[in-house]
Structures are given as C-alpha cells and as structure tokens.
C-alpha cells in the first residue's frame, strides 16, 4: 500500500474559473461563504485538487464525482468520502498558510499541514492537546507543539472523528523524534502516523491511517495537476 500526498499553492477563484467549475453545489456554497480572499483561494485549490487526483485514479470526470459528507449525527459536515465507495480509495484534504494538500490511499487516511504562526495562549493549547504522559515529558515550544498538533489532527481526520474527539487521549513520540503512536485511550484498532515533507520548513505536515505500520508515503506536485487543468480548459 502507498499513500500519496499532493501539495499545491492556493488558487484565486477570480482567476481560475476552470477549477470553480469542478465543484459541486455544496462546495460552491461553502466557497462563496468564506469572507477572506486567502481562505477562498485555499478552499478552491484543495477541493479542486482532490477531485482531479481522485478522477485520475478512478478514470472519471472530476466534476461528476459525488461526495458523501454525512456525519454520524446525520448532518452534511462529516469527513468527505466518495459516495458508495467509502474509503476505497480514502482521501483527506488540508490547507494552511501557503499550502493545500490532498492525501489518497487505500482505506482511511488523514492529512494535515499547519503554517508556523504566533500562538497566543500556548499553555492552554498544550493542556488541551497533550496527553498526561506528554505533559509529564515537558512542555514543547511553539514549533514542537505545531508538529504534535499536525500529527494528531492527521490521526483524527483518518478516523473521521476530527476535532470532536479529544486530542489528549493520544500519546505520541516527541516532536523531534520520528512520528509514532504510543497510546490512544478509547480507540480500537491500530493507527499509524508519519511526518511528510511539504517543501516549506515553516509548514510541518503529517499523514495518518489505519494499521500498525506506516506504508510508503510519496509526495507529488499538486501545482502541476492544477496547471494541467488550466491548460486543458483554455489551451
């Protein structure tokens, strides 16, 4: 099994009508609801990239892919999956700062990236996110905390729980060590997590999935995927 992570830059909706045309009604509504230009650019690039890489894998029309976003509560704000296919393939989206990312693999997968930024209230964030065992090992600095947060969010995305599940139930290896799940209270099965290169030192990234051992993780050029789409539409 291999998990592939595509990284790309945000895409201005005003300049990329070809990408906007790929989105479904739900995605376009979400896109228009975002107030900040940079949020719209990240949202568009991530969701268009997901459709393009999934369509390539399935030999399908990216605009015709039907996504099921049904949460366990019944509302349409859950982890997106391909309708009728579950996690075959599984995929996950992320965006922060100057990057958007899409991970695709066989079975559940989660990906996260976090841009370095000043963290107000770091002590409170640490108490929220770190397990008792991690707290006992010492409080990380802002850089180390973002690495740990990225790893944990990737895991929670893989399970489909997202941030509704407590981060402090997860105990990981220290941020300066290779990523590894040391314990996870209340969660059945085994889960792996791995750091993934983003190409930007100030944007740590992580990918996670089901199973005892991380598979081969490859990184691909999402900008090239989005550029090819532009050429297809206008060339």
PDB file of C-alpha atoms in Angstrom:
ATOM      1  CA  UNK A   1       0.000   0.000   0.000  1.00  0.00           C
ATOM      2  CA  UNK A   2       1.147   3.511  -0.798  1.00  0.00           C
ATOM      3  CA  UNK A   3      -0.246   6.837   0.340  1.00  0.00           C
ATOM      4  CA  UNK A   4       0.365   9.804  -1.933  1.00  0.00           C
ATOM      5  CA  UNK A   5       0.224  13.408  -0.749  1.00  0.00           C
ATOM      6  CA  UNK A   6      -0.124  16.211  -3.299  1.00  0.00           C
ATOM      7  CA  UNK A   7       0.883  19.738  -2.217  1.00  0.00           C
ATOM      8  CA  UNK A   8      -0.133  22.881  -4.094  1.00  0.00           C
ATOM      9  CA  UNK A   9      -0.391  26.631  -3.686  1.00  0.00           C
ATOM     10  CA  UNK A  10      -3.776  28.340  -3.170  1.00  0.00           C
ATOM     11  CA  UNK A  11      -5.709  29.294  -6.328  1.00  0.00           C
ATOM     12  CA  UNK A  12      -7.518  32.614  -6.799  1.00  0.00           C
ATOM     13  CA  UNK A  13     -11.166  31.838  -7.677  1.00  0.00           C
ATOM     14  CA  UNK A  14     -11.331  35.006  -9.771  1.00  0.00           C
ATOM     15  CA  UNK A  15      -8.516  33.688 -11.965  1.00  0.00           C
ATOM     16  CA  UNK A  16      -9.462  30.003 -12.004  1.00  0.00           C
ATOM     17  CA  UNK A  17     -12.999  29.621 -13.312  1.00  0.00           C
ATOM     18  CA  UNK A  18     -11.864  26.256 -14.689  1.00  0.00           C
ATOM     19  CA  UNK A  19     -11.356  24.992 -11.124  1.00  0.00           C
ATOM     20  CA  UNK A  20     -14.554  26.534  -9.775  1.00  0.00           C
ATOM     21  CA  UNK A  21     -16.428  24.645 -12.498  1.00  0.00           C
ATOM     22  CA  UNK A  22     -15.294  21.338 -10.976  1.00  0.00           C
ATOM     23  CA  UNK A  23     -17.006  21.969  -7.632  1.00  0.00           C
ATOM     24  CA  UNK A  24     -20.455  20.687  -6.705  1.00  0.00           C
ATOM     25  CA  UNK A  25     -23.229  22.920  -5.349  1.00  0.00           C
ATOM     26  CA  UNK A  26     -22.254  22.303  -1.720  1.00  0.00           C
ATOM     27  CA  UNK A  27     -18.611  23.231  -2.383  1.00  0.00           C
ATOM     28  CA  UNK A  28     -19.524  26.378  -4.302  1.00  0.00           C
ATOM     29  CA  UNK A  29     -21.805  27.470  -1.486  1.00  0.00           C
ATOM     30  CA  UNK A  30     -19.021  26.950   1.039  1.00  0.00           C
ATOM     31  CA  UNK A  31     -16.562  28.784  -1.203  1.00  0.00           C
ATOM     32  CA  UNK A  32     -18.826  31.838  -1.527  1.00  0.00           C
ATOM     33  CA  UNK A  33     -19.492  31.885   2.217  1.00  0.00           C
ATOM     34  CA  UNK A  34     -15.812  32.393   3.044  1.00  0.00           C
ATOM     35  CA  UNK A  35     -15.141  36.069   3.696  1.00  0.00           C
ATOM     36  CA  UNK A  36     -11.380  36.227   3.355  1.00  0.00           C
ATOM     37  CA  UNK A  37      -9.800  36.004  -0.082  1.00  0.00           C
ATOM     38  CA  UNK A  38      -6.977  33.785   1.151  1.00  0.00           C
ATOM     39  CA  UNK A  39      -9.458  31.322   2.666  1.00  0.00           C
ATOM     40  CA  UNK A  40     -11.355  31.105  -0.624  1.00  0.00           C
ATOM     41  CA  UNK A  41      -8.098  30.519  -2.525  1.00  0.00           C
ATOM     42  CA  UNK A  42      -7.057  27.703  -0.194  1.00  0.00           C
ATOM     43  CA  UNK A  43     -10.514  26.109  -0.239  1.00  0.00           C
ATOM     44  CA  UNK A  44     -10.722  26.151  -4.037  1.00  0.00           C
ATOM     45  CA  UNK A  45      -7.274  24.676  -4.600  1.00  0.00           C
ATOM     46  CA  UNK A  46      -7.758  21.881  -2.049  1.00  0.00           C
ATOM     47  CA  UNK A  47     -11.184  20.775  -3.267  1.00  0.00           C
ATOM     48  CA  UNK A  48     -10.389  21.044  -6.969  1.00  0.00           C
ATOM     49  CA  UNK A  49      -7.122  19.152  -6.427  1.00  0.00           C
ATOM     50  CA  UNK A  50      -8.959  16.377  -4.584  1.00  0.00           C
ATOM     51  CA  UNK A  51     -11.408  15.978  -7.443  1.00  0.00           C
ATOM     52  CA  UNK A  52      -8.649  15.932 -10.049  1.00  0.00           C
ATOM     53  CA  UNK A  53      -6.448  13.332  -8.345  1.00  0.00           C
ATOM     54  CA  UNK A  54      -9.414  11.099  -7.470  1.00  0.00           C
ATOM     55  CA  UNK A  55     -10.751  11.337 -11.024  1.00  0.00           C
ATOM     56  CA  UNK A  56      -7.362  10.351 -12.415  1.00  0.00           C
ATOM     57  CA  UNK A  57      -7.262   7.330 -10.122  1.00  0.00           C
ATOM     58  CA  UNK A  58     -10.803   6.252 -10.998  1.00  0.00           C
ATOM     59  CA  UNK A  59     -10.716   7.265 -14.684  1.00  0.00           C
ATOM     60  CA  UNK A  60     -13.717   9.521 -14.090  1.00  0.00           C
ATOM     61  CA  UNK A  61     -14.902  13.072 -14.741  1.00  0.00           C
ATOM     62  CA  UNK A  62     -13.740  15.183 -11.759  1.00  0.00           C
ATOM     63  CA  UNK A  63     -16.872  17.347 -11.841  1.00  0.00           C
ATOM     64  CA  UNK A  64     -19.087  14.253 -11.812  1.00  0.00           C
ATOM     65  CA  UNK A  65     -17.661  12.725  -8.621  1.00  0.00           C
ATOM     66  CA  UNK A  66     -20.344  12.518  -5.917  1.00  0.00           C
ATOM     67  CA  UNK A  67     -19.099  13.095  -2.378  1.00  0.00           C
ATOM     68  CA  UNK A  68     -20.877  11.919   0.755  1.00  0.00           C
ATOM     69  CA  UNK A  69     -20.286  14.268   3.691  1.00  0.00           C
ATOM     70  CA  UNK A  70     -22.785  12.707   6.090  1.00  0.00           C
ATOM     71  CA  UNK A  71     -21.619  12.993   9.683  1.00  0.00           C
ATOM     72  CA  UNK A  72     -22.530  10.431  12.339  1.00  0.00           C
ATOM     73  CA  UNK A  73     -25.072  12.973  13.555  1.00  0.00           C
ATOM     74  CA  UNK A  74     -26.736  12.883  10.144  1.00  0.00           C
ATOM     75  CA  UNK A  75     -25.719  16.383   9.054  1.00  0.00           C
ATOM     76  CA  UNK A  76     -23.579  17.006   5.910  1.00  0.00           C
ATOM     77  CA  UNK A  77     -20.438  18.216   7.692  1.00  0.00           C
ATOM     78  CA  UNK A  78     -18.554  14.948   8.161  1.00  0.00           C
ATOM     79  CA  UNK A  79     -15.387  13.574   6.593  1.00  0.00           C
ATOM     80  CA  UNK A  80     -15.923  13.549   2.802  1.00  0.00           C
ATOM     81  CA  UNK A  81     -15.984  10.164   1.120  1.00  0.00           C
ATOM     82  CA  UNK A  82     -16.807   9.019  -2.392  1.00  0.00           C
ATOM     83  CA  UNK A  83     -20.489   8.121  -2.415  1.00  0.00           C
ATOM     84  CA  UNK A  84     -20.988   4.380  -2.498  1.00  0.00           C
ATOM     85  CA  UNK A  85     -17.269   3.641  -2.133  1.00  0.00           C
ATOM     86  CA  UNK A  86     -16.482   4.517   1.498  1.00  0.00           C
ATOM     87  CA  UNK A  87     -12.711   4.651   1.902  1.00  0.00           C
ATOM     88  CA  UNK A  88     -11.942   2.893  -1.383  1.00  0.00           C
ATOM     89  CA  UNK A  89      -9.962   4.954  -2.033  1.00  0.00           C
ATOM     90  CA  UNK A  90      -9.746   7.027   1.132  1.00  0.00           C
ATOM     91  CA  UNK A  91      -8.747  10.662   0.862  1.00  0.00           C
ATOM     92  CA  UNK A  92      -8.226  13.718   3.032  1.00  0.00           C
ATOM     93  CA  UNK A  93      -7.791  17.466   2.475  1.00  0.00           C
ATOM     94  CA  UNK A  94      -5.884  20.124   4.390  1.00  0.00           C
ATOM     95  CA  UNK A  95      -4.910  23.765   3.940  1.00  0.00           C
ATOM     96  CA  UNK A  96      -2.961  26.309   5.950  1.00  0.00           C
ATOM     97  CA  UNK A  97      -0.837  29.311   5.094  1.00  0.00           C
ATOM     98  CA  UNK A  98       0.796  28.920   1.691  1.00  0.00           C
ATOM     99  CA  UNK A  99      -0.144  25.266   1.121  1.00  0.00           C
ATOM    100  CA  UNK A 100      -3.063  22.992   0.406  1.00  0.00           C
ATOM    101  CA  UNK A 101      -2.753  19.228   0.477  1.00  0.00           C
ATOM    102  CA  UNK A 102      -4.627  16.116  -0.597  1.00  0.00           C
ATOM    103  CA  UNK A 103      -3.754  12.593   0.547  1.00  0.00           C
ATOM    104  CA  UNK A 104      -5.093   9.473  -1.179  1.00  0.00           C
ATOM    105  CA  UNK A 105      -4.641   5.874  -0.082  1.00  0.00           C
ATOM    106  CA  UNK A 106      -6.350   2.526   0.290  1.00  0.00           C
ATOM    107  CA  UNK A 107      -8.513   2.696   3.398  1.00  0.00           C
ATOM    108  CA  UNK A 108      -8.925   5.572   5.858  1.00  0.00           C
ATOM    109  CA  UNK A 109      -6.342   8.347   5.550  1.00  0.00           C
ATOM    110  CA  UNK A 110      -5.880  11.770   7.108  1.00  0.00           C
ATOM    111  CA  UNK A 111      -3.516  14.620   6.269  1.00  0.00           C
ATOM    112  CA  UNK A 112      -2.739  17.911   7.959  1.00  0.00           C
ATOM    113  CA  UNK A 113      -0.441  20.900   7.467  1.00  0.00           C
ATOM    114  CA  UNK A 114      -0.006  23.864   9.793  1.00  0.00           C
ATOM    115  CA  UNK A 115       1.768  27.104   8.933  1.00  0.00           C
ATOM    116  CA  UNK A 116       4.061  28.406  11.662  1.00  0.00           C
ATOM    117  CA  UNK A 117       2.492  31.417  13.358  1.00  0.00           C
ATOM    118  CA  UNK A 118       2.494  33.115  16.759  1.00  0.00           C
ATOM    119  CA  UNK A 119       0.401  31.005  19.133  1.00  0.00           C
ATOM    120  CA  UNK A 120      -1.471  33.053  21.704  1.00  0.00           C
ATOM    121  CA  UNK A 121      -2.351  31.094  24.805  1.00  0.00           C
ATOM    122  CA  UNK A 122       0.146  28.304  24.107  1.00  0.00           C
ATOM    123  CA  UNK A 123      -0.195  26.952  27.645  1.00  0.00           C
ATOM    124  CA  UNK A 124      -3.936  26.475  27.185  1.00  0.00           C
ATOM    125  CA  UNK A 125      -3.449  24.803  23.817  1.00  0.00           C
ATOM    126  CA  UNK A 126      -0.869  22.469  25.326  1.00  0.00           C
ATOM    127  CA  UNK A 127      -3.251  21.436  28.130  1.00  0.00           C
ATOM    128  CA  UNK A 128      -5.984  20.808  25.552  1.00  0.00           C
ATOM    129  CA  UNK A 129      -3.920  18.798  23.078  1.00  0.00           C
ATOM    130  CA  UNK A 130      -1.289  16.894  25.068  1.00  0.00           C
ATOM    131  CA  UNK A 131      -1.910  13.696  26.990  1.00  0.00           C
ATOM    132  CA  UNK A 132      -0.866  13.377  30.663  1.00  0.00           C
ATOM    133  CA  UNK A 133       2.171  11.345  29.590  1.00  0.00           C
ATOM    134  CA  UNK A 134       3.188  14.014  27.071  1.00  0.00           C
ATOM    135  CA  UNK A 135       2.732  16.787  29.615  1.00  0.00           C
ATOM    136  CA  UNK A 136       4.899  14.877  32.074  1.00  0.00           C
ATOM    137  CA  UNK A 137       7.671  14.777  29.474  1.00  0.00           C
ATOM    138  CA  UNK A 138       7.817  18.589  29.354  1.00  0.00           C
ATOM    139  CA  UNK A 139       6.117  21.468  27.572  1.00  0.00           C
ATOM    140  CA  UNK A 140       7.174  21.866  23.921  1.00  0.00           C
ATOM    141  CA  UNK A 141       7.948  25.209  22.329  1.00  0.00           C
ATOM    142  CA  UNK A 142       5.633  26.609  19.655  1.00  0.00           C
ATOM    143  CA  UNK A 143       7.427  24.814  16.826  1.00  0.00           C
ATOM    144  CA  UNK A 144       7.325  21.452  18.594  1.00  0.00           C
ATOM    145  CA  UNK A 145       3.701  21.942  19.547  1.00  0.00           C
ATOM    146  CA  UNK A 146       2.676  22.536  15.923  1.00  0.00           C
ATOM    147  CA  UNK A 147       4.425  19.311  14.887  1.00  0.00           C
ATOM    148  CA  UNK A 148       2.495  17.377  17.547  1.00  0.00           C
ATOM    149  CA  UNK A 149      -0.783  19.116  16.661  1.00  0.00           C
ATOM    150  CA  UNK A 150      -0.308  18.315  12.959  1.00  0.00           C
ATOM    151  CA  UNK A 151       0.314  14.641  13.704  1.00  0.00           C
ATOM    152  CA  UNK A 152      -2.733  14.393  15.973  1.00  0.00           C
ATOM    153  CA  UNK A 153      -5.054  16.205  13.596  1.00  0.00           C
ATOM    154  CA  UNK A 154      -3.993  13.866  10.774  1.00  0.00           C
ATOM    155  CA  UNK A 155      -4.916  10.909  13.007  1.00  0.00           C
ATOM    156  CA  UNK A 156      -8.296  12.368  13.933  1.00  0.00           C
ATOM    157  CA  UNK A 157      -9.057  13.095  10.278  1.00  0.00           C
ATOM    158  CA  UNK A 158      -8.206   9.495   9.408  1.00  0.00           C
ATOM    159  CA  UNK A 159     -10.731   8.164  11.924  1.00  0.00           C
ATOM    160  CA  UNK A 160     -13.384  10.573  10.673  1.00  0.00           C
ATOM    161  CA  UNK A 161     -13.855  11.982  14.177  1.00  0.00           C
ATOM    162  CA  UNK A 162     -11.994  15.231  13.587  1.00  0.00           C
ATOM    163  CA  UNK A 163     -11.605  17.614  16.497  1.00  0.00           C
ATOM    164  CA  UNK A 164     -14.774  16.279  18.113  1.00  0.00           C
ATOM    165  CA  UNK A 165     -12.529  13.554  19.541  1.00  0.00           C
ATOM    166  CA  UNK A 166     -10.146  14.531  22.374  1.00  0.00           C
ATOM    167  CA  UNK A 167      -6.559  15.125  21.321  1.00  0.00           C
ATOM    168  CA  UNK A 168      -5.321  14.492  24.848  1.00  0.00           C
ATOM    169  CA  UNK A 169      -6.360  10.835  24.533  1.00  0.00           C
ATOM    170  CA  UNK A 170      -3.482  10.360  22.064  1.00  0.00           C
ATOM    171  CA  UNK A 171       0.107   9.912  23.202  1.00  0.00           C
ATOM    172  CA  UNK A 172       2.748  10.366  20.515  1.00  0.00           C
ATOM    173  CA  UNK A 173       6.508  10.240  20.295  1.00  0.00           C
ATOM    174  CA  UNK A 174       8.194  13.618  20.992  1.00  0.00           C
ATOM    175  CA  UNK A 175       8.047  16.153  18.145  1.00  0.00           C
ATOM    176  CA  UNK A 176      11.788  15.907  17.472  1.00  0.00           C
ATOM    177  CA  UNK A 177      11.560  12.093  17.084  1.00  0.00           C
ATOM    178  CA  UNK A 178      10.042  10.104  14.211  1.00  0.00           C
ATOM    179  CA  UNK A 179       6.251  10.170  14.423  1.00  0.00           C
ATOM    180  CA  UNK A 180       4.737   7.197  16.258  1.00  0.00           C
ATOM    181  CA  UNK A 181       1.520   6.476  18.155  1.00  0.00           C
ATOM    182  CA  UNK A 182       2.462   5.323  21.671  1.00  0.00           C
ATOM    183  CA  UNK A 183      -1.084   5.078  23.018  1.00  0.00           C
ATOM    184  CA  UNK A 184      -4.651   6.086  22.251  1.00  0.00           C
ATOM    185  CA  UNK A 185      -7.238   5.817  25.005  1.00  0.00           C
ATOM    186  CA  UNK A 186     -10.702   4.748  23.905  1.00  0.00           C
ATOM    187  CA  UNK A 187      -9.848   3.929  20.302  1.00  0.00           C
ATOM    188  CA  UNK A 188      -9.916   0.407  18.935  1.00  0.00           C
ATOM    189  CA  UNK A 189      -7.590  -0.952  16.302  1.00  0.00           C
ATOM    190  CA  UNK A 190      -4.169   0.347  15.400  1.00  0.00           C
ATOM    191  CA  UNK A 191      -3.261   3.591  13.676  1.00  0.00           C
ATOM    192  CA  UNK A 192      -0.055   4.881  12.136  1.00  0.00           C
ATOM    193  CA  UNK A 193       1.183   8.439  11.662  1.00  0.00           C
ATOM    194  CA  UNK A 194       4.124   9.778   9.677  1.00  0.00           C
ATOM    195  CA  UNK A 195       5.678  13.171   9.069  1.00  0.00           C
ATOM    196  CA  UNK A 196       5.565  14.206   5.420  1.00  0.00           C
ATOM    197  CA  UNK A 197       7.774  16.746   3.677  1.00  0.00           C
ATOM    198  CA  UNK A 198       5.910  19.819   2.450  1.00  0.00           C
ATOM    199  CA  UNK A 199       8.748  21.688   0.751  1.00  0.00           C
ATOM    200  CA  UNK A 200       8.360  24.559   3.229  1.00  0.00           C
ATOM    201  CA  UNK A 201      10.295  24.415   6.506  1.00  0.00           C
ATOM    202  CA  UNK A 202       7.694  26.556   8.284  1.00  0.00           C
ATOM    203  CA  UNK A 203       4.773  24.279   7.268  1.00  0.00           C
ATOM    204  CA  UNK A 204       5.052  20.925   9.100  1.00  0.00           C
ATOM    205  CA  UNK A 205       2.909  18.180   7.596  1.00  0.00           C
ATOM    206  CA  UNK A 206       1.716  14.754   8.697  1.00  0.00           C
ATOM    207  CA  UNK A 207      -0.313  11.894   7.265  1.00  0.00           C
ATOM    208  CA  UNK A 208      -2.038   9.054   9.113  1.00  0.00           C
ATOM    209  CA  UNK A 209      -4.099   5.954   8.509  1.00  0.00           C
ATOM    210  CA  UNK A 210      -5.332   2.611   9.792  1.00  0.00           C
ATOM    211  CA  UNK A 211      -2.877  -0.192  10.506  1.00  0.00           C
ATOM    212  CA  UNK A 212       0.106  -0.985  12.713  1.00  0.00           C
ATOM    213  CA  UNK A 213       2.836   0.239  10.350  1.00  0.00           C
ATOM    214  CA  UNK A 214       3.048   3.274   8.092  1.00  0.00           C
ATOM    215  CA  UNK A 215       3.072   2.420   4.380  1.00  0.00           C
ATOM    216  CA  UNK A 216       5.295   4.066   1.815  1.00  0.00           C
ATOM    217  CA  UNK A 217       4.336   7.752   1.673  1.00  0.00           C
ATOM    218  CA  UNK A 218       5.122   9.600  -1.551  1.00  0.00           C
ATOM    219  CA  UNK A 219       4.870  13.329  -2.259  1.00  0.00           C
ATOM    220  CA  UNK A 220       3.546  14.622  -5.569  1.00  0.00           C
ATOM    221  CA  UNK A 221       3.287  18.006  -7.310  1.00  0.00           C
ATOM    222  CA  UNK A 222      -0.245  19.317  -6.910  1.00  0.00           C
ATOM    223  CA  UNK A 223       0.613  22.562  -8.686  1.00  0.00           C
ATOM    224  CA  UNK A 224       1.324  20.565 -11.832  1.00  0.00           C
ATOM    225  CA  UNK A 225      -2.080  18.877 -11.570  1.00  0.00           C
ATOM    226  CA  UNK A 226      -3.854  22.226 -11.261  1.00  0.00           C
ATOM    227  CA  UNK A 227      -1.781  23.764 -14.085  1.00  0.00           C
ATOM    228  CA  UNK A 228      -2.637  20.919 -16.448  1.00  0.00           C
ATOM    229  CA  UNK A 229      -6.292  21.538 -15.744  1.00  0.00           C
ATOM    230  CA  UNK A 230      -5.895  25.194 -16.738  1.00  0.00           C
ATOM    231  CA  UNK A 231      -4.230  24.133 -19.963  1.00  0.00           C
ATOM    232  CA  UNK A 232      -6.959  21.628 -20.719  1.00  0.00           C
ATOM    233  CA  UNK A 233      -9.655  24.236 -20.292  1.00  0.00           C
ATOM    234  CA  UNK A 234      -8.025  27.118 -22.067  1.00  0.00           C
ATOM    235  CA  UNK A 235      -5.278  25.677 -24.251  1.00  0.00           C
TER     236      UNK A 235
END
